[in-house]
Amino acid sequence: MTMGRRLIEDDSDGDGETVQTGVRNRRHSSENHPTDYNIPVTSIDEDMEPAFNVNHRSKEASQYESLDYDVCENVLWRRDQTKIEPKFTVKKDFSRWVISLQIGVFTALVACCINIVIEEVSRVKYGFLKRQVDVNVIRGDLSIPYLWWSLLNLGPVVIGATLVAYVEPVAAGSGIPQVKCYLNGVKVPRIVRIKTLAVKAVGVATSVIGGLAGGKEGPMIHSGAVIAAGISQGKSTTFRRDLKILKHFRDDHEKRDFVVSGAAAGVAAAFGAPIGGTLFSLEEAASFWNQSLIWRTFFASIISSFTLNIILSAYHGLSSFRYRGLFNLGEFAPLPFEYFELPIFMLMGVFGGCTGAVWNALNSRLNKFRSHAIKPRWAKVLEAAFVAVLGATFACIMAYTINDCKPLGNDPTEHPVQLFCQDNEYNAAAALWFQTPEATVKALFHDPPGSHKILTLAVFVIIYYPLSCITYGLSVSLGIFIPTLLIGAAWGRLTASFMVLAFPASSAFVAPGKYALIGAAAQLGGVVRMTLSLSVIILETTGNIGFILPIMLTLMCAKWCGDYFNEGIYDTQIKSSRVPMLPWHVEPEYQQLSARHIMARPVVCVRVEEKVQYLLDILKNTTHNGFPVIEDGDDGSRVNGRLIGLILRSQLVVILKRSFYQESSRFWESTVSIEAFREEYPRYPAVDELHVNEDKCSGDFSVNMSMFMNPSPYSVEEGTSVPRLFQLFRALGLRHLMVVSSENRVRGIITRKDFLKHH
Amino acid sequence: MTMGRRLIEDDSDGDGETVQTGVRNRRHSSENHPTDYNIPVTSIDEDMEPAFNVNHRSKEASQYESLDYDVCENVLWRRDQTKIEPKFTVKKDFSRWVISLQIGVFTALVACCINIVIEEVSRVKYGFLKRQVDVNVIRGDLSIPYLWWSLLNLGPVVIGATLVAYVEPVAAGSGIPQVKCYLNGVKVPRIVRIKTLAVKAVGVATSVIGGLAGGKEGPMIHSGAVIAAGISQGKSTTFRRDLKILKHFRDDHEKRDFVVSGAAAGVAAAFGAPIGGTLFSLEEAASFWNQSLIWRTFFASIISSFTLNIILSAYHGLSSFRYRGLFNLGEFAPLPFEYFELPIFMLMGVFGGCTGAVWNALNSRLNKFRSHAIKPRWAKVLEAAFVAVLGATFACIMAYTINDCKPLGNDPTEHPVQLFCQDNEYNAAAALWFQTPEATVKALFHDPPGSHKILTLAVFVIIYYPLSCITYGLSVSLGIFIPTLLIGAAWGRLTASFMVLAFPASSAFVAPGKYALIGAAAQLGGVVRMTLSLSVIILETTGNIGFILPIMLTLMCAKWCGDYFNEGIYDTQIKSSRVPMLPWHVEPEYQQLSARHIMARPVVCVRVEEKVQYLLDILKNTTHNGFPVIEDGDDGSRVNGRLIGLILRSQLVVILKRSFYQESSRFWESTVSIEAFREEYPRYPAVDELHVNEDKCSGDFSVNMSMFMNPSPYSVEEGTSVPRLFQLFRALGLRHLMVVSSENRVRGIITRKDFLKHH
């Protein structure tokens, strides 16, 4: 296409309306359908002080588009609605519940598979290493177990890192920030594809088996989201299969609702916390809730934790449901606490908030450096391999040098290593490393007092804190719940030991497990900064409701303290990846502005009846995703027309692909159906892939928008304050908001990026 | 005022625009300010098929107005905003947290007072009755204890009923439906006044002491809401005190946010369930949430349960925090359950859903009858007195006739009555009645197996079910949580007994307490139909997290089953009281309509510059609460003007009261401030109370709206579909939504009542 010439416009009369100057490209013009088209690209506007150095559609942001949460109630949609019977509505609602059920079941199944693989392989791995240590410590050569250990870490991690780096980079990390963005209304590319799920599942299993400082809980949430998106659509583009069912759920609105349930089901499976899961989804996506969605989400969560419970209980040969979640902190005996302990807990919360904030700051700087320094894929794999060996190295150094011998039989560790200890004793320092991080957390919560030396714990914290910080951000699938809990539990237990040392009388009530739990909560609160959902998750995971008050106070303190310094790790990640996620409130510097200050302008508009050639031009020469549809302006041009609708790029592409256009007056309206649009969802072809007949481009063919466009797009007057329109934008999850004059003439357009120019 | 003549309008040209016919009332007209005014009252519109027999502002609905959740960003507000420093924003946010703290503390204090009074007086009452029974059963004359019992029920109930009937009728019932309406955005008159709180607190204490089948939990939630509203405003109109602080929180938006926290704090205090409380507020008001509100609400809930915990623990002389809530089901020992019990629990859920639905249907029919039949206040008091005596009568009949003797020492009842039993035995049937309903619930949960005969429980259920149904709806302050739990617990225990009878082998695992709990959950779920918050409340109240899965399944089944028949009791009550509460989704019959079908029209508009006289006229002759502000129409008349703003009745009243108007061109703009409007909030004077100088009415005095009006009211095009604009209306909590033509000319106005015409 070479026809789309850009015209320079000048607002010479200074009234804010763009008047075209320059050459108009007239070809094939006719009386009825004037084809003079122009794509306004820039304008100089005298009467408006630019509030900012406006730089629309910056490169970083442009890879992220918004979801279309707003239902386009065009003529096709209405026609489709009138066709459906009342029975269909009931059926549709019923399918929603059935899908929620499936989401719960499949999320649990995936969780079980990952869990069983990790458990079995880890058992073999650490059993083998223990035997190696036992054999070689007698020979006096400890380098052989070290090498074995390094190798056993290296192998799985390299597999996982290669998968993530070469096959699906979006599967890296915990996936929670990405899910959070998706729920906020940002289309993160490839986030809910089956391929991503596969890489994530294999990746998380290999990373945990490889002994990296990470957990499988975050990835479970992401898995739940993918499963939900997949099940609700009844088709997979990866597998090129279309089950021809559930077509009515093929839009962003319905899909996102299911993803909410999927994420909740993921949490429910990961922690055995159905309420916590529902709350997690809620705390992150509260602006798009309604009661029936809450209930369906809750249902999916229940089903998920129930299914997991049955499968894992059966697998472990338990007669009744004991296996509540993948991660179980273990039932605590009732934890009594005294009045005067509350200030201590709050101080621990403050400490956790501070160390969490430092962790976040370090991690984000590290990842910034990493994104510049480590760009090739092989380098990413190499880095992960290095960290895997580093873990084994630290573990060996600690195990070999710290002589923390405890009698056998007290500690529930599965692979007690004797090392240099007496017979009937085991090395407690080695025990911290000779199992998955998850098992170590449990040990720190439940080991009897005096199971660990102060030195052991102190060294462990000092090693694990930076290690986990380095690990999160590698090109592997891993969550941070477990390592964070582990650090917190370790320093919490340390606190208890110090207290008993300082005030021997306090040993009566200072249970180390209690302090480990508080420490873990404080550290986790300091890093992720969730309060309500986190309280509930911890509550459900520990099964100790009497202890909820101290945990809530600790989390509150951790959050307040951490928020003083920086944001939670997920928000930090989102900010640094420049995803245009809408915050809860508009930023302070926007408070005093109005729509006209932030809107993008001039706007590329289309008329109700528009030439195919013009449409192709605007699709190819702009990156806009929505085009206001206008009545012809008073002078018959495309500026200054009254807003009557909105048409999306994706709709135009489908219209052109399917040749839904007319020659002169002939129009085969009856053949057009909303199905055509549903079939292309969600991967609409790019405009370059369209093969439009040259004849039709150059001829009198035109598209009548009236049946495709959204006939009532949301619009605001140009004087509307930004906080006000932000509220509208956020509450309705909009993608485009039209700005109009008091006469309803299009003045500008606002998308989510316009609220975030400063980033 | 005699000037406001109503003009009949006729849309003779059939284009939907009203053209004035009839006499125009011209007085004092001038070139610049044409004063021809007219108040359109009715129009005949030919081209529009009326979709319904439209009856705007029906009498029932008109007593309920909407809250102004939308911030009016007029010139005064903006001026106020520019004056505030950045420091002030931080200070304001900090005050929000401080207020949340106070809400928590005061809610807990009120809860403690009510609780202690009830507990102490009940102890004296039942102790006295027990002695009476013991003494008189020997003499063989049981009529004396019956008379005493009736009297001791009668006294307090009459006091409570009199207070409610004569002083503050809005304090009747549980208050939850009213709070729910308030959170939905409906201004229920007098709902958050201190007087209401006082009546509620005294009323609930007297009712529970009087032995009515009710609990204090619902009223606690209402109390929390009142406390929140009171504290956040820094003034009380009841006491005519203005602390001159917190002026910035004096609008409906801020107030409602605090009421959300207050209701949550109320639940937290009532059940010791801070998470449940937060969820309760959330499940009922989810459309107006944001993350910081969640956290403040959670904070208020924690503080509330914490304060209550300390005070009651101290009062009962406990050394550590054991007293988690007013209502505590008592800690259950871990409740193991078997796979095959789940279907039984689900069946119980179905049964609870059915009995709950029947209860709701009976209760709503009874209350419908009651509202017609029992109108005088004295009759209401008499009715309450009758039910109080009825309770005593049933109790006595049961105690005297059923000979359910159990050995002393097993049952934790405080006042065991021997009656006709052997020495060292007590009458288990009497024990059910010889304590507060709350204590009976606890007994049913925790009494060892075999504490009650099947006959006793069966008769108890048969009596209590209709009794509680009659009680809820009396002119007393009472909740339904406890009686519903009681019925459920009784039939749950009965189920366990039947199961053991039918399958003696099942006695190994059929713990009656477990079945009582499931029954209670099922019954409560069937009556109130909350799932998420109820699960959490039960979870927090029983402290048994391992049992959450069966409870959730039971509640889900109860909800589904109950919803098949009717709505939850609160929604039923709201519907029958004709409060215009917006549902979650627009009703099916509105699906196919657009704005033009439901909007109220013609609209009474005002011009930017408007005569005082006209304003007085429209205020007196209409009941509208919002008036679109328009540019002068093309013909200089008030029809057909372009929408440029919205002014509220309350604003106009203040403007007139404070004489914010101008003569000719002179205008004392600088003296006008937003403080004037804040000072009048929330009880704006009625228009009849205004004393406007006759000179000014008849003179050239006019009001310039431009600095008072909301300059960017939300508006939609008249073709917008109702589901779409309902979403807008609900998500933003609007009060008025303007309907405009494609040229932005006012066509109609939509308020919440327009979505509910069928009711």
Coordinates of C-alpha atoms in Angstrom, one line a residue, chain A residues 70-71 73 78 81-82 97 253 274-275 278-279 282-284 286 289-292 294-295 298-299 302 305-306 309-310 313-314 318-322 324 331 336-339 342 529-532 535-536 539-540 543-546 548-549 552-553 556 559-560 584-585 592 631 642 710 712-715 719-721 723-724 727-728 731-732 741-744, chain B residues 70-71 73 78 81-82 97 253 274-275 278-279 282-284 286 289-292 294-295 298-299 302 305-306 309-310 313-314 318-322 324 331 336-339 342 529-532 535-536 539-540 543-546 548-549 552-553 556 559-560 584-585 592 631 642 710 712-715 719-721 723-724 727-728 731-732 741-744:
Chain A
D70 CA -17.0 -3.7 27.4
V71 CA -19.5 -5.7 25.4
E73 CA -23.8 -4.1 21.6
R78 CA -28.7 -7.5 19.2
Q81 CA -29.7 -11.7 21.4
T82 CA -33.2 -11.6 20.0
W97 CA -21.3 -23.3 36.7
H253 CA -15.5 -10.2 29.2
P274 CA -10.6 -21.9 49.0
I275 CA -11.6 -18.8 50.9
T278 CA -11.4 -16.3 46.4
L279 CA -10.1 -13.4 48.4
L282 CA -10.9 -10.3 44.8
E283 CA -8.1 -8.2 46.3
E284 CA -6.4 -8.1 43.0
A286 CA -12.1 -6.0 42.9
W289 CA -16.9 -8.1 40.7
N290 CA -20.4 -9.0 41.0
Q291 CA -22.1 -11.4 43.4
S292 CA -22.6 -14.2 41.0
I294 CA -18.0 -14.3 43.7
W295 CA -20.1 -17.4 44.1
F298 CA -15.9 -19.7 45.4
F299 CA -17.4 -22.8 43.9
I302 CA -14.0 -25.4 46.8
S305 CA -9.3 -28.0 47.0
F306 CA -11.8 -30.8 47.3
N309 CA -7.8 -33.4 48.8
I310 CA -9.3 -36.6 47.4
S313 CA -5.2 -38.4 50.2
A314 CA -5.8 -41.5 48.0
L318 CA -5.0 -41.8 54.0
S319 CA -8.4 -42.9 54.9
S320 CA -9.9 -39.4 55.4
F321 CA -9.3 -36.0 54.0
R322 CA -6.2 -34.8 55.5
R324 CA -5.8 -30.1 52.2
E331 CA -1.7 -28.3 61.8
P336 CA -1.9 -19.5 73.2
F337 CA -0.4 -16.0 73.4
E338 CA -0.1 -13.4 76.1
Y339 CA -1.1 -9.8 76.0
L342 CA 1.4 -8.6 70.8
R529 CA 1.9 -6.7 50.8
M530 CA -1.4 -8.4 50.7
T531 CA -3.2 -8.4 54.0
L532 CA -6.7 -9.8 53.8
S535 CA -4.3 -13.6 56.5
V536 CA -6.9 -16.0 55.2
L539 CA -5.2 -19.1 58.5
E540 CA -6.4 -21.9 56.2
G543 CA -5.6 -24.4 60.6
N544 CA -5.2 -22.4 63.7
I545 CA -7.9 -19.9 63.9
G546 CA -7.2 -18.8 67.5
I548 CA -5.6 -15.1 63.6
L549 CA -5.3 -11.9 65.6
M552 CA -3.4 -10.0 61.2
L553 CA -1.6 -7.4 63.4
M556 CA -0.8 -5.0 59.0
K559 CA 2.4 -3.8 55.1
W560 CA 2.5 -0.3 56.6
W584 CA -6.5 2.1 42.2
H585 CA -6.5 5.9 42.3
Q592 CA -5.9 18.9 38.6
E631 CA -21.6 11.4 11.1
R642 CA -20.6 14.0 15.7
N710 CA -20.6 -0.2 19.0
S712 CA -23.1 3.7 22.3
P713 CA -19.5 4.1 23.2
Y714 CA -18.8 5.8 26.5
S715 CA -17.9 9.4 26.1
G719 CA -13.8 19.5 30.5
T720 CA -14.3 16.5 32.7
S721 CA -11.7 16.1 35.4
P723 CA -10.0 11.7 38.5
R724 CA -13.6 11.6 37.4
Q727 CA -13.1 6.4 37.9
L728 CA -15.4 5.8 34.9
A731 CA -15.0 0.9 37.1
L732 CA -16.2 -0.2 33.7
S741 CA -17.3 18.7 22.8
S742 CA -20.5 20.0 24.3
E743 CA -22.0 19.4 20.8
N744 CA -20.9 15.8 20.8
Chain B
D70 CA -20.8 10.9 42.9
V71 CA -18.6 13.7 43.9
E73 CA -16.7 18.6 41.1
R78 CA -12.1 22.8 42.7
Q81 CA -9.0 21.4 46.2
T82 CA -6.5 23.9 45.0
W97 CA -7.3 5.3 59.5
H253 CA -19.4 9.3 49.4
P274 CA -12.9 -10.0 61.5
I275 CA -12.4 -11.7 58.1
T278 CA -15.0 -7.7 56.0
L279 CA -16.4 -10.3 53.6
L282 CA -18.0 -6.9 50.6
E283 CA -20.5 -9.5 49.6
E284 CA -23.3 -6.9 50.1
A286 CA -19.1 -5.2 46.2
W289 CA -14.9 -1.3 46.6
N290 CA -11.3 -0.3 46.2
Q291 CA -8.3 -1.8 47.8
S292 CA -7.6 0.8 50.4
I294 CA -10.8 -3.2 51.9
W295 CA -7.8 -2.6 54.1
F298 CA -10.3 -5.1 57.6
F299 CA -8.4 -2.9 60.1
I302 CA -9.5 -6.4 63.6
S305 CA -12.7 -8.0 67.7
F306 CA -9.5 -7.2 69.5
N309 CA -11.7 -9.7 73.2
I310 CA -9.7 -7.7 75.8
S313 CA -11.7 -11.4 78.7
A314 CA -10.9 -9.0 81.5
L318 CA -9.5 -14.8 81.8
S319 CA -5.8 -14.4 81.7
S320 CA -5.4 -14.7 77.9
F321 CA -7.6 -13.8 75.0
R322 CA -10.3 -16.4 74.8
R324 CA -13.3 -13.9 70.6
E331 CA -14.2 -24.4 70.0
P336 CA -13.1 -35.8 61.3
F337 CA -15.5 -36.7 58.6
E338 CA -15.7 -39.6 56.1
Y339 CA -16.0 -39.5 52.4
L342 CA -20.5 -35.6 52.3
R529 CA -28.4 -17.2 51.4
M530 CA -24.9 -15.8 51.9
T531 CA -22.2 -18.3 51.1
L532 CA -18.7 -16.8 51.2
S535 CA -18.7 -19.8 55.6
V536 CA -16.0 -17.6 57.0
L539 CA -15.3 -20.9 60.3
E540 CA -14.1 -18.2 62.6
G543 CA -12.5 -22.2 65.1
N544 CA -12.5 -25.5 63.2
I545 CA -10.8 -25.0 59.9
G546 CA -10.6 -28.7 59.0
I548 CA -14.6 -25.9 56.3
L549 CA -15.2 -28.2 53.2
M552 CA -19.0 -24.9 52.3
L553 CA -20.7 -27.7 50.5
M556 CA -23.8 -24.1 48.6
K559 CA -28.3 -21.6 48.7
W560 CA -29.0 -23.3 45.4
W584 CA -26.8 -7.1 40.6
H585 CA -28.1 -7.5 37.1
Q592 CA -34.2 -5.3 25.1
E631 CA -27.4 26.3 27.6
R642 CA -27.5 21.4 25.4
N710 CA -21.7 19.6 38.6
S712 CA -19.7 17.0 34.0
P713 CA -22.7 14.9 34.8
Y714 CA -22.7 11.4 33.3
S715 CA -24.9 11.2 30.3
G719 CA -30.3 4.7 22.1
T720 CA -28.1 3.2 24.7
S721 CA -29.4 -0.2 25.8
P723 CA -28.2 -3.3 30.4
R724 CA -25.4 -1.1 29.4
Q727 CA -23.9 -1.2 34.4
L728 CA -22.8 2.4 34.3
A731 CA -20.7 0.6 38.9
L732 CA -20.5 4.3 39.6
S741 CA -29.7 13.3 21.9
S742 CA -26.7 12.8 19.6
E743 CA -26.4 16.6 19.7
N744 CA -26.2 16.6 23.4

